[in-house]
Each structure stands twice: as structure tokens, then as C-alpha cells.
XYZ file of C-alpha atoms in Angstrom:
714
model
C -136.504 -58.858 -191.683
C -138.469 -59.368 -194.879
C -141.090 -61.140 -192.984
C -141.314 -58.356 -190.509
C -141.881 -55.820 -193.397
C -144.627 -58.012 -194.925
C -146.534 -58.802 -191.815
C -145.503 -56.509 -188.926
C -148.979 -56.264 -187.332
C -149.364 -60.051 -187.268
C -146.023 -60.492 -185.410
C -146.731 -57.672 -182.915
C -150.223 -58.910 -182.141
C -149.114 -62.540 -181.772
C -146.253 -61.539 -179.502
C -148.500 -59.285 -177.369
C -150.997 -62.148 -176.988
C -148.277 -64.561 -175.924
C -147.016 -61.896 -173.451
C -150.392 -61.237 -171.936
C -151.116 -64.941 -171.565
C -147.669 -65.432 -169.833
C -148.316 -62.652 -167.474
C -151.788 -63.816 -166.700
C -150.244 -67.230 -165.841
C -147.721 -65.611 -163.773
C -150.362 -63.719 -161.996
C -152.350 -66.860 -161.278
C -149.220 -68.621 -160.013
C -148.373 -65.696 -157.701
C -151.882 -65.581 -156.281
C -151.873 -69.399 -155.666
C -148.465 -69.004 -154.077
C -149.793 -66.497 -151.707
C -152.727 -68.701 -150.756
C -150.462 -71.731 -150.325
C -148.077 -69.840 -148.133
C -151.023 -68.671 -145.997
C -152.244 -72.229 -145.684
C -148.822 -73.611 -144.726
C -148.661 -70.977 -142.012
C -152.167 -71.893 -140.907
C -151.211 -75.661 -140.869
C -148.259 -74.797 -138.612
C -150.573 -72.956 -136.213
C -152.846 -76.001 -136.282
C -149.928 -78.297 -135.214
C -148.963 -75.740 -132.421
C -152.660 -75.850 -131.280
C -152.655 -79.544 -131.146
C -149.262 -79.625 -129.350
C -150.487 -77.006 -126.669
C -153.540 -79.187 -125.961
C -151.299 -82.279 -125.789
C -149.295 -80.403 -123.026
C -152.465 -79.972 -121.039
C -153.412 -83.660 -121.656
C -150.117 -84.687 -120.089
C -151.217 -83.263 -116.821
C -154.400 -85.365 -116.953
C -152.260 -88.357 -117.735
C -150.009 -87.581 -114.678
C -152.954 -87.200 -112.306
C -154.592 -90.431 -113.643
C -151.250 -92.341 -113.204
C -151.157 -91.033 -109.560
C -154.701 -92.075 -108.783
C -154.202 -95.505 -110.458
C -151.079 -95.942 -108.140
C -152.504 -94.752 -104.739
C -156.218 -95.294 -105.426
C -159.215 -93.111 -104.653
C -159.275 -94.421 -101.087
C -155.776 -93.027 -100.306
C -155.126 -90.533 -97.534
C -156.976 -87.315 -98.570
C -153.968 -85.315 -97.347
C -151.716 -87.184 -99.813
C -154.198 -86.575 -102.630
C -154.589 -82.898 -101.802
C -150.795 -82.378 -101.503
C -150.383 -83.953 -105.005
C -152.945 -81.641 -106.445
C -151.241 -78.658 -104.957
C -147.867 -79.757 -106.318
C -149.362 -80.531 -109.768
C -151.243 -77.223 -109.982
C -148.227 -75.152 -108.955
C -145.994 -76.971 -111.425
C -148.483 -76.092 -114.233
C -150.092 -72.959 -112.939
C -149.443 -71.073 -116.110
C -151.568 -73.581 -118.027
C -154.135 -74.858 -115.507
C -157.197 -73.209 -113.920
C -157.986 -76.180 -111.566
C -157.446 -79.880 -111.130
C -160.252 -82.060 -110.009
C -160.666 -85.678 -108.858
C -164.125 -87.172 -108.749
C -164.507 -90.747 -107.256
C -167.655 -92.315 -108.625
C -168.308 -89.080 -110.531
C -168.632 -87.074 -107.240
C -166.181 -84.018 -107.110
C -164.374 -84.724 -103.778
C -160.993 -83.198 -104.462
C -160.469 -79.744 -106.154
C -157.528 -77.353 -106.219
C -157.535 -74.526 -105.959
C -160.837 -73.935 -104.078
C -160.845 -70.232 -104.683
C -163.165 -69.478 -107.500
C -164.179 -73.121 -107.742
C -166.288 -73.814 -104.627
C -169.436 -73.845 -106.767
C -168.591 -77.156 -108.172
C -167.117 -78.879 -105.162
C -169.199 -81.802 -104.068
C -171.320 -81.885 -107.174
C -171.853 -85.038 -109.291
C -170.482 -84.978 -112.753
C -173.018 -87.678 -113.641
C -175.985 -85.773 -112.586
C -175.267 -82.028 -112.793
C -175.714 -81.116 -116.414
C -174.060 -77.681 -115.951
C -170.755 -79.330 -115.343
C -170.216 -80.705 -118.873
C -171.453 -80.494 -122.435
C -174.425 -82.760 -123.230
C -173.228 -86.447 -123.403
C -169.535 -85.576 -122.714
C -169.304 -87.342 -119.338
C -170.871 -90.483 -120.838
C -168.436 -90.311 -123.686
C -165.462 -90.049 -121.251
C -166.610 -93.106 -119.347
C -167.430 -95.088 -122.526
C -164.106 -94.253 -124.333
C -161.845 -95.064 -121.334
C -159.479 -92.451 -122.847
C -158.818 -88.766 -122.840
C -161.744 -86.477 -123.885
C -161.749 -82.757 -124.420
C -164.799 -80.752 -123.430
C -165.181 -77.315 -124.919
C -164.341 -74.633 -125.257
C -167.490 -73.702 -123.382
C -168.810 -71.627 -120.546
C -167.707 -73.180 -117.246
C -169.990 -73.986 -114.251
C -167.708 -71.869 -112.001
C -167.699 -68.989 -114.446
C -165.440 -67.981 -117.335
C -164.725 -69.609 -120.794
C -162.509 -72.468 -120.930
C -161.818 -76.218 -121.748
C -161.999 -79.339 -119.574
C -159.848 -82.375 -120.273
C -161.038 -85.545 -118.569
C -160.047 -89.142 -118.234
C -162.082 -92.003 -116.716
C -160.341 -94.275 -114.262
C -161.009 -98.042 -114.333
C -159.881 -100.899 -112.138
C -160.536 -104.517 -113.442
C -163.032 -103.115 -116.005
C -164.940 -101.381 -113.138
C -165.422 -97.566 -113.329
C -163.971 -95.896 -110.334
C -164.024 -92.219 -111.092
C -162.887 -89.272 -113.234
C -159.957 -86.946 -113.154
C -159.966 -83.626 -115.034
C -158.063 -80.463 -115.639
C -159.666 -77.121 -116.549
C -157.696 -74.618 -118.595
C -158.632 -71.138 -119.825
C -158.818 -70.841 -123.580
C -157.085 -67.369 -123.306
C -153.877 -69.163 -122.318
C -153.886 -71.134 -125.580
C -154.903 -68.117 -127.645
C -152.098 -66.027 -126.192
C -149.519 -68.783 -126.792
C -150.581 -69.048 -130.388
C -150.551 -65.338 -130.846
C -154.089 -65.563 -132.322
C -154.976 -62.102 -130.930
C -152.573 -60.454 -133.412
C -153.793 -62.286 -136.458
C -156.950 -63.167 -138.342
C -156.809 -66.800 -137.260
C -159.948 -68.290 -135.777
C -160.991 -71.820 -134.598
C -164.599 -73.220 -135.135
C -166.401 -76.514 -134.499
C -167.073 -78.739 -137.472
C -170.370 -77.099 -137.932
C -168.531 -73.786 -138.155
C -169.644 -72.662 -134.720
C -167.131 -70.012 -133.528
C -164.845 -71.189 -130.632
C -162.059 -68.741 -130.125
C -159.633 -66.452 -132.067
C -160.710 -63.562 -134.258
C -164.078 -63.993 -136.018
C -163.842 -64.099 -139.805
C -165.146 -61.405 -142.192
C -167.727 -63.134 -144.385
C -166.687 -61.041 -147.419
C -163.058 -62.399 -147.561
C -161.952 -65.743 -148.797
C -161.669 -68.283 -146.012
C -158.810 -70.871 -145.616
C -159.316 -73.673 -143.155
C -157.326 -76.722 -142.038
C -158.493 -79.504 -139.648
C -157.439 -79.821 -136.047
C -158.013 -82.925 -134.113
C -157.745 -82.947 -130.390
C -158.696 -86.288 -129.205
C -162.628 -86.396 -129.424
C -162.845 -82.799 -130.743
C -162.686 -82.110 -134.448
C -162.140 -78.357 -135.120
C -161.413 -76.144 -138.052
C -158.655 -73.525 -137.884
C -159.361 -70.819 -140.428
C -158.077 -67.424 -141.584
C -159.628 -64.593 -143.632
C -157.640 -63.613 -146.647
C -158.289 -59.994 -147.492
C -158.804 -59.153 -151.151
C -156.201 -56.415 -151.246
C -153.460 -59.130 -151.497
C -154.755 -60.003 -155.075
C -154.456 -56.241 -155.954
C -150.927 -56.128 -154.709
C -149.918 -59.025 -157.006
C -151.914 -57.529 -159.793
C -149.975 -54.197 -159.588
C -146.720 -55.880 -159.632
C -147.653 -57.955 -162.789
C -148.924 -54.676 -164.341
C -145.535 -52.941 -163.947
C -143.785 -55.954 -165.548
C -146.237 -55.742 -168.417
C -145.566 -52.022 -169.001
C -141.904 -52.751 -168.903
C -142.055 -55.412 -171.482
C -144.214 -53.226 -173.791
C -141.624 -50.450 -173.741
C -138.825 -52.996 -174.494
C -140.812 -54.434 -177.363
C -141.601 -50.955 -178.775
C -137.830 -50.085 -178.694
C -136.839 -53.365 -180.355
C -139.451 -52.960 -183.142
C -138.389 -49.410 -183.726
C -134.709 -50.385 -184.114
C -135.573 -53.420 -186.203
C -137.602 -51.415 -188.644
C -134.815 -48.929 -189.183
C -132.198 -51.637 -189.684
C -134.194 -54.098 -191.956
C -133.140 -52.473 -195.115
C -129.446 -52.469 -194.410
C -129.665 -56.024 -193.082
C -131.391 -57.431 -196.137
C -128.858 -55.924 -198.516
C -125.945 -57.184 -196.265
C -127.508 -60.656 -196.244
C -127.946 -60.643 -200.028
C -124.218 -59.805 -200.707
C -122.876 -62.282 -198.076
C -125.250 -65.008 -199.379
C -123.991 -64.678 -202.953
C -120.241 -64.670 -201.970
C -120.405 -67.566 -199.599
C -123.005 -69.848 -201.237
C -120.626 -72.099 -203.198
C -118.097 -72.277 -200.310
C -120.839 -73.165 -197.816
C -122.245 -75.906 -200.036
C -118.843 -77.512 -200.460
C -118.102 -77.277 -196.702
C -121.459 -78.768 -195.708
C -121.014 -81.671 -198.145
C -117.517 -82.381 -196.682
C -118.715 -82.153 -193.049
C -121.759 -84.255 -193.741
C -119.746 -87.089 -195.279
C -116.890 -86.952 -192.683
C -118.547 -85.991 -189.473
C -122.223 -86.510 -189.731
C -124.416 -89.613 -189.416
C -126.094 -90.389 -192.854
C -129.244 -91.580 -191.339
C -129.987 -88.844 -188.728
C -127.914 -85.803 -189.944
C -126.459 -85.335 -186.519
C -122.778 -85.649 -185.611
C -121.348 -89.249 -185.636
C -119.041 -90.883 -183.119
C -115.898 -89.599 -184.900
C -116.905 -85.991 -184.892
C -118.034 -86.298 -181.291
C -114.766 -87.753 -180.079
C -112.751 -85.095 -181.966
C -114.979 -82.250 -180.702
C -115.070 -83.555 -177.146
C -111.223 -83.763 -177.064
C -111.015 -80.180 -178.305
C -113.523 -78.960 -175.688
C -111.458 -80.651 -172.868
C -108.064 -79.259 -174.128
C -109.505 -75.757 -174.277
C -111.292 -75.812 -170.990
C -110.278 -73.507 -168.177
C -109.829 -74.947 -164.651
C -113.357 -74.006 -163.579
C -115.021 -75.486 -166.623
C -117.346 -78.513 -166.111
C -119.062 -80.819 -168.597
C -121.870 -83.409 -168.083
C -121.869 -86.365 -170.382
C -125.258 -88.134 -170.953
C -125.036 -91.603 -172.667
C -128.367 -93.198 -173.461
C -130.017 -95.801 -175.664
C -133.538 -97.071 -176.385
C -134.833 -99.799 -174.161
C -135.793 -103.043 -176.071
C -135.032 -101.461 -179.399
C -133.905 -104.853 -180.667
C -137.583 -106.064 -180.494
C -138.510 -103.387 -183.084
C -135.828 -104.528 -185.537
C -136.786 -108.208 -185.099
C -140.471 -107.856 -185.291
C -140.993 -104.763 -187.638
C -137.803 -104.790 -189.665
C -134.596 -102.775 -189.771
C -136.218 -100.130 -192.117
C -138.768 -99.399 -189.386
C -135.986 -99.349 -186.843
C -134.070 -96.774 -188.934
C -137.068 -94.633 -189.254
C -137.522 -94.713 -185.520
C -133.857 -93.697 -184.979
C -134.160 -90.848 -187.490
C -137.391 -89.536 -186.016
C -136.077 -89.567 -182.403
C -132.928 -87.887 -183.448
C -134.761 -85.137 -184.992
C -137.048 -84.767 -181.952
C -134.069 -84.601 -179.623
C -132.143 -82.218 -181.696
C -135.081 -79.766 -181.763
C -136.192 -80.440 -178.275
C -134.754 -77.171 -176.778
C -132.148 -79.119 -174.730
C -129.112 -76.839 -173.778
C -126.567 -79.307 -175.054
C -123.136 -78.377 -176.494
C -122.707 -81.617 -178.405
C -125.291 -84.180 -179.553
C -124.288 -87.187 -181.553
C -125.199 -90.757 -182.446
C -122.313 -93.106 -181.576
C -123.943 -96.267 -183.107
C -126.974 -98.305 -183.266
C -129.606 -96.862 -180.901
C -126.968 -95.174 -178.739
C -126.758 -91.331 -178.367
C -124.528 -88.978 -176.404
C -125.106 -85.382 -175.204
C -122.643 -82.996 -173.516
C -123.876 -80.122 -171.450
C -121.458 -77.365 -170.233
C -121.689 -76.038 -166.717
C -124.813 -77.896 -165.814
C -125.569 -77.673 -162.137
C -125.777 -81.182 -160.525
C -129.382 -80.434 -159.361
C -130.380 -79.785 -163.005
C -129.278 -83.266 -164.035
C -132.679 -84.896 -163.185
C -134.419 -82.245 -164.964
C -132.433 -82.821 -168.243
C -132.891 -86.588 -167.788
C -136.595 -86.138 -167.568
C -136.719 -84.009 -170.581
C -134.856 -86.543 -172.578
C -137.231 -89.280 -171.420
C -140.300 -87.289 -172.237
C -139.051 -86.588 -175.828
C -138.347 -90.258 -176.414
C -141.556 -91.524 -174.719
C -143.903 -89.520 -176.951
C -145.765 -92.052 -179.171
C -144.394 -92.631 -182.601
C -146.460 -93.611 -185.685
C -144.119 -95.468 -187.917
C -145.329 -97.709 -190.813
C -148.815 -97.739 -189.436
C -147.621 -98.897 -185.986
C -147.940 -96.931 -182.755
C -144.607 -97.213 -180.836
C -143.969 -96.203 -177.262
C -140.246 -96.230 -176.260
C -138.292 -95.523 -173.124
C -134.630 -94.851 -172.442
C -131.937 -95.566 -169.904
C -129.376 -92.830 -169.242
C -125.894 -92.967 -167.869
C -124.082 -89.833 -166.778
C -120.449 -89.001 -166.046
C -118.921 -85.707 -164.938
C -115.743 -83.745 -166.043
C -113.465 -83.294 -164.353
C -115.024 -84.998 -161.180
C -114.786 -88.495 -162.599
C -112.041 -88.148 -165.182
C -110.279 -85.710 -167.515
C -109.971 -88.333 -170.204
C -112.737 -88.528 -172.899
C -112.489 -92.291 -173.180
C -112.811 -92.791 -169.512
C -115.818 -90.485 -169.361
C -117.517 -92.296 -172.150
C -116.831 -95.627 -170.563
C -118.126 -94.483 -167.101
C -121.289 -93.170 -168.605
C -121.826 -96.416 -170.490
C -121.477 -98.347 -167.324
C -123.827 -96.051 -165.546
C -126.401 -96.542 -168.323
C -126.521 -100.299 -167.698
C -126.794 -99.597 -163.976
C -129.826 -97.326 -164.796
C -131.553 -100.274 -166.552
C -131.602 -102.133 -163.208
C -133.307 -99.398 -161.254
C -137.019 -99.132 -160.740
C -137.472 -95.619 -159.287
C -135.366 -93.748 -161.955
C -134.041 -94.187 -165.486
C -130.773 -92.395 -165.038
C -127.703 -93.031 -162.934
C -124.784 -90.771 -162.147
C -121.471 -92.566 -162.143
C -119.680 -93.113 -158.872
C -116.710 -95.018 -157.719
C -118.914 -97.348 -155.827
C -120.577 -98.429 -159.107
C -117.109 -99.370 -160.478
C -116.307 -101.331 -157.328
C -119.799 -102.793 -157.302
C -119.414 -104.087 -160.797
C -115.982 -105.581 -160.093
C -117.380 -107.192 -156.900
C -120.399 -108.458 -158.718
C -118.191 -110.125 -161.390
C -116.087 -111.624 -158.562
C -119.264 -112.688 -156.600
C -120.856 -114.316 -159.625
C -117.747 -116.286 -160.192
C -117.546 -117.703 -156.783
C -121.133 -117.794 -155.500
C -122.133 -121.320 -156.627
C -119.120 -122.849 -154.972
C -119.381 -120.708 -151.755
C -122.373 -122.783 -150.521
C -120.621 -126.078 -151.223
C -117.398 -124.897 -149.480
C -119.482 -123.720 -146.430
C -118.014 -120.125 -146.606
C -121.096 -118.419 -145.282
C -121.326 -117.717 -141.502
C -123.989 -116.276 -139.223
C -123.609 -113.535 -136.779
C -126.349 -112.800 -134.197
C -127.395 -109.420 -132.891
C -129.022 -109.424 -129.364
C -132.384 -107.834 -128.878
C -132.774 -106.250 -125.441
C -135.591 -105.350 -123.110
C -134.244 -101.834 -122.196
C -136.372 -101.670 -119.000
C -135.145 -104.992 -117.573
C -131.791 -105.131 -119.361
C -132.383 -108.775 -120.333
C -131.868 -110.338 -123.730
C -135.204 -111.287 -125.207
C -134.129 -112.604 -128.654
C -131.577 -112.417 -131.501
C -131.488 -111.703 -135.225
C -129.460 -114.027 -137.432
C -127.317 -111.937 -139.939
C -125.430 -113.626 -142.701
C -121.848 -112.937 -143.724
C -119.661 -114.303 -146.492
C -116.220 -115.389 -145.271
C -114.563 -115.091 -148.691
C -111.070 -116.727 -148.856
C -109.563 -113.737 -150.634
C -111.828 -110.729 -149.678
C -112.423 -111.728 -146.057
C -115.730 -111.031 -144.257
C -118.226 -109.526 -146.719
C -121.634 -108.004 -145.571
C -124.891 -109.050 -147.114
C -125.525 -105.805 -148.944
C -122.648 -106.707 -151.310
C -123.819 -110.168 -152.309
C -127.480 -110.683 -151.649
C -128.543 -109.002 -154.960
C -126.196 -111.314 -156.853
C -127.595 -114.284 -154.942
C -131.055 -113.213 -156.162
C -129.940 -112.924 -159.708
C -128.144 -116.227 -159.610
C -131.437 -117.882 -158.345
C -129.791 -119.134 -155.230
C -131.800 -117.357 -152.619
C -133.957 -120.370 -151.803
C -130.921 -122.628 -151.181
C -129.223 -119.821 -149.147
C -132.319 -119.245 -147.004
C -132.662 -122.998 -146.437
C -129.007 -123.066 -145.286
C -129.578 -120.124 -142.809
C -132.667 -121.944 -141.491
C -130.769 -125.188 -140.793
C -127.746 -123.329 -139.424
C -129.839 -121.309 -136.934
C -131.578 -124.525 -135.811
C -128.253 -126.302 -135.506
C -126.684 -123.503 -133.446
C -129.702 -123.321 -131.114
C -129.486 -127.015 -130.574
C -125.687 -126.726 -129.887
C -126.328 -123.817 -127.366
C -129.069 -125.920 -125.692
C -126.730 -128.902 -125.294
C -124.241 -126.462 -123.609
C -126.903 -125.482 -121.058
C -127.545 -122.098 -122.536
C -131.235 -120.884 -122.301
C -132.728 -120.632 -125.791
C -133.952 -117.336 -127.199
C -136.211 -116.760 -130.197
C -134.032 -116.009 -133.188
C -135.289 -114.150 -136.238
C -134.346 -114.890 -139.882
C -134.743 -112.575 -142.736
C -136.832 -114.127 -145.505
C -136.927 -113.043 -149.149
C -140.096 -113.013 -151.391
C -138.773 -115.912 -153.545
C -138.461 -118.153 -150.581
C -142.340 -118.236 -150.304
C -142.508 -119.949 -153.725
C -140.640 -122.964 -152.249
C -142.643 -126.092 -152.648
C -143.827 -127.838 -149.422
C -142.450 -124.928 -147.363
C -144.363 -125.626 -144.174
C -143.703 -129.325 -144.267
C -139.964 -128.813 -144.802
C -139.806 -126.193 -142.109
C -141.514 -128.311 -139.577
C -139.275 -131.269 -140.538
C -136.146 -129.209 -139.851
C -137.478 -128.178 -136.451
C -138.348 -131.789 -135.597
C -134.868 -132.836 -136.694
C -133.242 -130.501 -134.136
C -136.033 -130.892 -131.485
C -136.982 -127.294 -131.409
C -140.378 -125.778 -130.827
C -141.885 -123.523 -133.542
C -141.886 -120.558 -131.114
C -138.046 -120.517 -131.195
C -138.088 -118.969 -134.805
C -139.233 -115.625 -136.102
C -139.343 -114.873 -139.753
C -138.785 -111.247 -140.910
C -140.383 -110.278 -144.127
C -140.424 -107.045 -146.035
C -143.471 -104.815 -146.493
C -143.662 -105.602 -150.226
C -143.826 -109.343 -149.395
C -146.441 -108.774 -146.764
C -148.665 -106.787 -149.215
C -148.888 -109.720 -151.577
C -152.212 -111.352 -150.801
C -151.114 -114.624 -152.455
C -148.696 -115.128 -149.388
C -151.517 -114.525 -146.906
C -152.530 -118.263 -146.582
C -148.974 -119.395 -146.105
C -148.334 -116.629 -143.529
C -151.463 -117.618 -141.640
C -150.332 -121.210 -141.544
C -147.039 -120.147 -140.089
C -148.830 -118.210 -137.385
C -151.072 -121.127 -136.689
C -148.077 -123.327 -136.120
C -146.749 -120.894 -133.591
C -144.047 -119.353 -135.738
C -143.637 -115.557 -135.272
C -143.793 -113.461 -138.418
C -142.676 -109.849 -138.323
C -142.541 -106.949 -140.756
C -138.963 -105.795 -141.177
C -138.141 -102.063 -141.863
C -141.750 -101.094 -141.399
C -142.759 -97.806 -142.916
C -140.014 -97.406 -145.532
C -141.939 -98.622 -148.630
C -145.541 -98.009 -149.516
C -147.578 -99.696 -146.876
C -149.737 -97.757 -144.336
C -150.916 -98.302 -140.838
C -154.316 -99.164 -142.352
C -152.754 -102.359 -143.864
C -151.906 -103.619 -140.403
C -155.292 -104.837 -139.674
C -155.088 -107.194 -142.684
C -151.428 -108.500 -142.335
C -151.282 -112.029 -140.911
C -148.146 -111.098 -138.827
C -147.286 -110.903 -135.160
C -144.736 -108.219 -134.868
C -143.387 -105.028 -136.300
C -139.817 -103.680 -136.511
C -139.567 -99.913 -136.625
C -137.027 -98.946 -139.310
C -133.786 -97.306 -138.387
C -134.435 -94.421 -140.709
C -137.195 -93.240 -138.204
C -134.937 -93.932 -135.245
C -132.268 -91.652 -136.541
C -134.849 -88.868 -136.736
C -135.457 -88.894 -132.908
C -134.454 -85.462 -131.594
C -134.066 -84.238 -135.136
C -137.363 -84.603 -136.911
C -140.723 -84.129 -135.181
C -142.244 -85.919 -138.086
C -140.170 -89.083 -137.455
C -141.112 -88.906 -133.794
C -144.806 -88.561 -134.486
C -144.619 -91.578 -137.008
C -143.029 -93.670 -134.286
C -145.779 -92.672 -131.638
C -148.366 -93.560 -134.297
C -146.843 -96.959 -134.972
C -146.522 -97.769 -131.295
C -150.125 -96.725 -130.679
C -151.586 -98.713 -133.542
C -149.453 -101.745 -132.791
C -150.713 -101.736 -129.139
C -154.319 -101.366 -130.189
C -154.000 -104.258 -132.742
C -152.043 -106.505 -130.396
C -148.751 -106.570 -132.363
C -145.324 -106.880 -130.664
C -142.970 -104.099 -131.359
C -139.226 -103.748 -131.605
C -137.013 -100.800 -132.770
C -133.866 -101.507 -134.703
C -130.878 -99.247 -135.346
C -130.868 -97.771 -131.840
C -127.362 -96.101 -131.322
C -127.834 -93.283 -128.787
C -129.092 -92.894 -125.340
C -131.500 -90.164 -126.472
C -133.093 -92.613 -128.909
C -133.350 -95.192 -126.215
C -134.907 -92.707 -123.725
C -137.531 -91.637 -126.223
C -138.512 -95.221 -127.159
C -138.886 -96.358 -123.601
C -140.857 -93.226 -122.697
C -143.301 -94.052 -125.500
C -143.734 -97.744 -124.684
C -141.274 -99.325 -127.004
C -138.745 -100.934 -124.686
C -137.645 -103.706 -126.987
C -134.337 -102.592 -128.687
C -131.965 -103.768 -131.254
C -128.871 -101.767 -132.137
C -125.283 -100.796 -131.575
C -126.128 -99.033 -128.387
C -126.273 -102.396 -126.690
C -124.506 -104.872 -129.016
C -123.377 -105.091 -132.659
C -123.832 -108.445 -134.594
C -121.709 -111.079 -132.822
C -120.247 -114.486 -133.662
C -121.991 -117.475 -132.056
C -119.082 -117.917 -129.553
C -119.486 -114.245 -128.298
C -123.256 -114.806 -127.894
C -122.514 -117.944 -125.697
C -120.232 -115.829 -123.500
C -123.043 -113.228 -123.035
C -125.483 -115.904 -121.925
C -123.116 -117.703 -119.541
């Protein structure tokens, strides 16, 4: 209060400046949020527009398929009957359907209102199409969209065409004409400010924009057409936001005025009271602080030590009501030992002291903060929602990662954080601390996050990892690994087209263990090359055995890790194994991950494998960081669509769109395609419909032992 009496004007002005800046920032965020919301709605309308056009395109595809089946020289009555049926089925969307053998309009339905164009040549009559559009249709051999434009038979509409080829010879064109009003009504554009223009901003349809208003646009691509969908944002929305912020400002000013008034009247009484209390408690406070500092505080950092933390944590747990929760953060400094070893322990102590002070004053809502020893710290947060855990972890990481200048050295540090929850994981403080410690070491192994929340799988995983590491070296010698084979099916013919070899560990005590449990341990133990070589030889041996039993051989795929590519004389050893068992190279398929495919250092080796006839496929395509653009550079033959996209069929339109894109690009680039993880008839129907009939999944067969595969083939 003494400070307020000395400089009240400075405090008031400073607070008001901060308040106004904060409100201006809030105003800017609110306006931007309005604009983002409008743009999100506009993007949704753009997707709907593209979907509506795709519905019309489906009609053209149907007519094209019919003509390609029966031919242009089929019975005219058959063709006319089909046009009547197709038009009646889609009468709400279609103005007319036209078939033009050699570009001459011979079949047209309905004739009413369209007789003006019957018998005309699309190739010669310029009024029937936009300039150059017919040539583009013939040249592209795909779907083209013409318009919106004024139609030769009158009205304003859009024409969707497709050229028909037979043995690379142009035979004719099919087209469907739709009125643009139908699309406008479905998108409810008449009741909004939305409009659609060409790329040069020529107005096409919708509601024309007001030049004085802010315009938002998003791109719309409909085959060969590239449009812009836009909307006018009236300026009154900004004023609405401004008025709301103004009312908040006035309310804050009134509250501040009241607080200052009360503070001014109470300052004299408070100063006197503080002086008396200070005199009477000074000696006692000094003694108490000295005792607490010696007994409960760390002498280097002046924060609580492990003893104080454990006592206080126990007290908190004993006094907690049934609904109380606590979150324990246990973290240390990564590679802190290097600082002590290179710069000395005095520098290390200074680092610990500086970081402790930074964390203590970092505005973290902790209940307890202590140094438990060395470079290890703990924090306890009461009633912390689970979704806030990543936020707190990020704040701790940012505070620690800020550059330190110690003894002339610039140091940049990082941390790993383990987290346990009370009472979810335990009600015992020792267990909670142990679980958080275990989670911290798990966090050190992660690449995408520096924190880990304890779960029971971690405890089981650590126990399994210890067990696996103990027996792994002898497992190969004792031939405890076995292979299962999952059939790959052509869903159209129902025939088995191949298999994937999947490894299992037949542990003498634990039984059959899946690869997800021990593959990481194999990598860490440096045994992946030996294990992969064993899988390769076992697959070749099994194929040879099936061949001797009269079973027709099917291509078998093997999962290959990145480390296997560093095996010396890989190609020579591979060909030697195939020669040993008398197998052709096309009997094997190697599945690699996207991250392996992206390493250009592997490209020469992958190309050699392709040159020798060995199929190379990208497993789990689309789950990492590759894109469809990389496919043109990958020296591979085949793509496996990951199960995460398959599970989205019927649930996520985004996953379905991604699948369609992968199928299209794969077909254009000449890659084989197979979908894994197919488990429902709905997923199967979608994949078959979109030209991906090769299937692997539990809908047909789970992974089976070799004997079961032989029964299937017999």
C-alpha cells in the first residue's frame, strides 16, 4: 500500500494500458475467429458443390460404361430405352442425356426443348461447346466439365462430357446437361452471400458480391474446371464484436475504480497493522525459516528437498477427500552428466540452481515442487484435468529449454517427464513416485513427445522387455520362432493371390507371443538382421516344401526393417538363398516402411531388387510423413493401404477420399495395390467398388499356421 500512495498514477496508467492492450488483442482474436468460421463454412459449401458435381459425373460414367459395353452400333431402340431409363432415374438432376457417335448428336433424350441440337456435330458447331472444350474432352480421354454457360438449346447450364475410345481410336462422345439452378438450390446459395466465379473472377452463379465488403474465397476443382467460391463479409460484424469488447472494457474500468477506492481508504490501516505484526513475528519467523531451511529445503536451490516432499505428499494423501486427485510429474535433465563431465560440477550446480529458480517462478499451478536429488525434480498438481497434462508438460519443457549463460557457456537443455495419477494408479506415495520414475525413462525412448503417463501396459511391457532380453539370444538358437501366413484374396474372383509371412515367438513359458511385444527388443539387441535372414530362409524352405507336396506356389511377402538394408552383400546372399531352394525371384515380396522408402541411400538397392524381379511394396502407406507426390520417385512395385484408413470406411469421408486418391494415383503410376485390415463386408464393398479388389484381413482369413495354409490350397 505504501507503493500505491507514492505512485498511484503510475500504477493506474500502467494497468489501464495493459487492459486496453489485452482487450485489443481479444478484439483481434474475435474478429479473426469470425473470419475463420466463415471460411470453414465456405469450405464446407465448396466440398458440397464438388460432391454435387460428382453425382452428375456418375451419370456420365454410367452412360459411358453402357456404350462401351453395347457399342455405338447397337440397336437404336436399346440405346434410346437406356437413355429414357437413365433420364427418369436422374430427372431431378439432369436436363438431357446425349450420345454423339463420331461427334454427331444421334441420340438425345428428352427431345422436347432440345431438338435444336439433334443431328448437329459437336466437332463443327461452335455453339454447342465453349471454345476448345470438345478438343479437350477428346484429348484428355476423361471427364470434362463445360460451363456454366448459355446452352445452344437455351437456358443457362453445365455440360459434363466423356470421350469414348476403343483400341485407342476415338468413337464418340457422351454428355449430360444439367441446369445450374439445380445445384444452386441444393447448396442453398440463393439464401446466402455465396457466389462462384472462374479463376479470372468471372461470375458464374450464386449471389454477386458487394465490392465494398471483404471477400473470402476458397478453391473448387471440378475435373478440368477450377473455380473460386467466395462470400462477402459485411463490415457490421466487426462493429458487433467491437461493441461487445467495449462493454467488457467499461465493466473492467468500473471494477478497477471500485478497487482503487477501497484500497486508498484501507491503506493507512493496513500499513499500521503490518508494522505491528512485523515487529512481533520477526524473531519467530527468522528462527522458523532457519529451521525449515536446514531440515526441509535443498541447500543449493532453496526449494523443498526429498524429505520434505515425501512428508508433505503423505499428509496431502491422508487429508484428501474421496474426490480429490493429484498428478505427479517426475522429470530430470537429459544428458546432464555431460555438463558435469565437460564443464565441471560447479557449473552443473549453477545450472540446477538457475533452472530451479526458473521453474519455481514460472507460474506453474503446482501444489508441491521439490528437488529429489541430482538433476531430478518432482511437482504435484491438485485436481489437474487429464487434458491439461500435455499443456503443463509443455510449459515445463519451455522453461527448461530456454538458453542458459553459465560461466561463459551457452547451454540448451531438454527434459523427460514421467507422470503418475492419484488415486488412479495408486494411493501409496512410494508407488506413485516409482511409477512416475518408470514413465520418465519411457518418455526418453519416445520421439514425438517428451512426457509419458504411466499405464499398466508400461509395467507389463518393462517386465516383458526384461524377460525378452534375457531369452532373446537363445531363442534363435533353439528355433523358438515360427511363421504364420495370412492369405491375400482377390475379392472379385475369390482366389488366393498371395500371402504375408508374420513372425511369432513360441516362448516355452509365455506361449505364443506376437511381434509387437518383441520386435523393439530385437532391434535394441542388434539381432534384426539375423532374425530377418531366418525369416527369409524359413519362407523359402516352406515354399519349397509346399511345392514338393504339389501345392501351387503363391508370392509371399516378408516385412523388412531399415537395418536389414545395411547387410553386406545383400543381393548376392538373397539370390543365393533362392538358388538353394530352386525358387524364382518373383516368389518373394519385400514390404518396407515409408520411412525406409524415403531414404534415398536405399534407392540403388531397391532398384536392384526390382531389376531382379523381386516385388517391393510400401507397407502401411499414408501413416507417416510421405505423400502421394513421393510415389513417382519410389523404386517400388506395390502399395499397401494401411488399416487405419480402412477402419474409416463408412465413418470418415476424409479416409474414404484418401483411399480413392491412393487408388487413382497408384493406377496412373502403374503400382499394384492391396488393402490390409479389412474386417467388414461394408469395407470390402467400398474397396471393390473403387477398383481395389485385392484384400488382406480377418474378413477372409486371419494369420494361419503353415499346415492350415496347405489345407486351404488342397
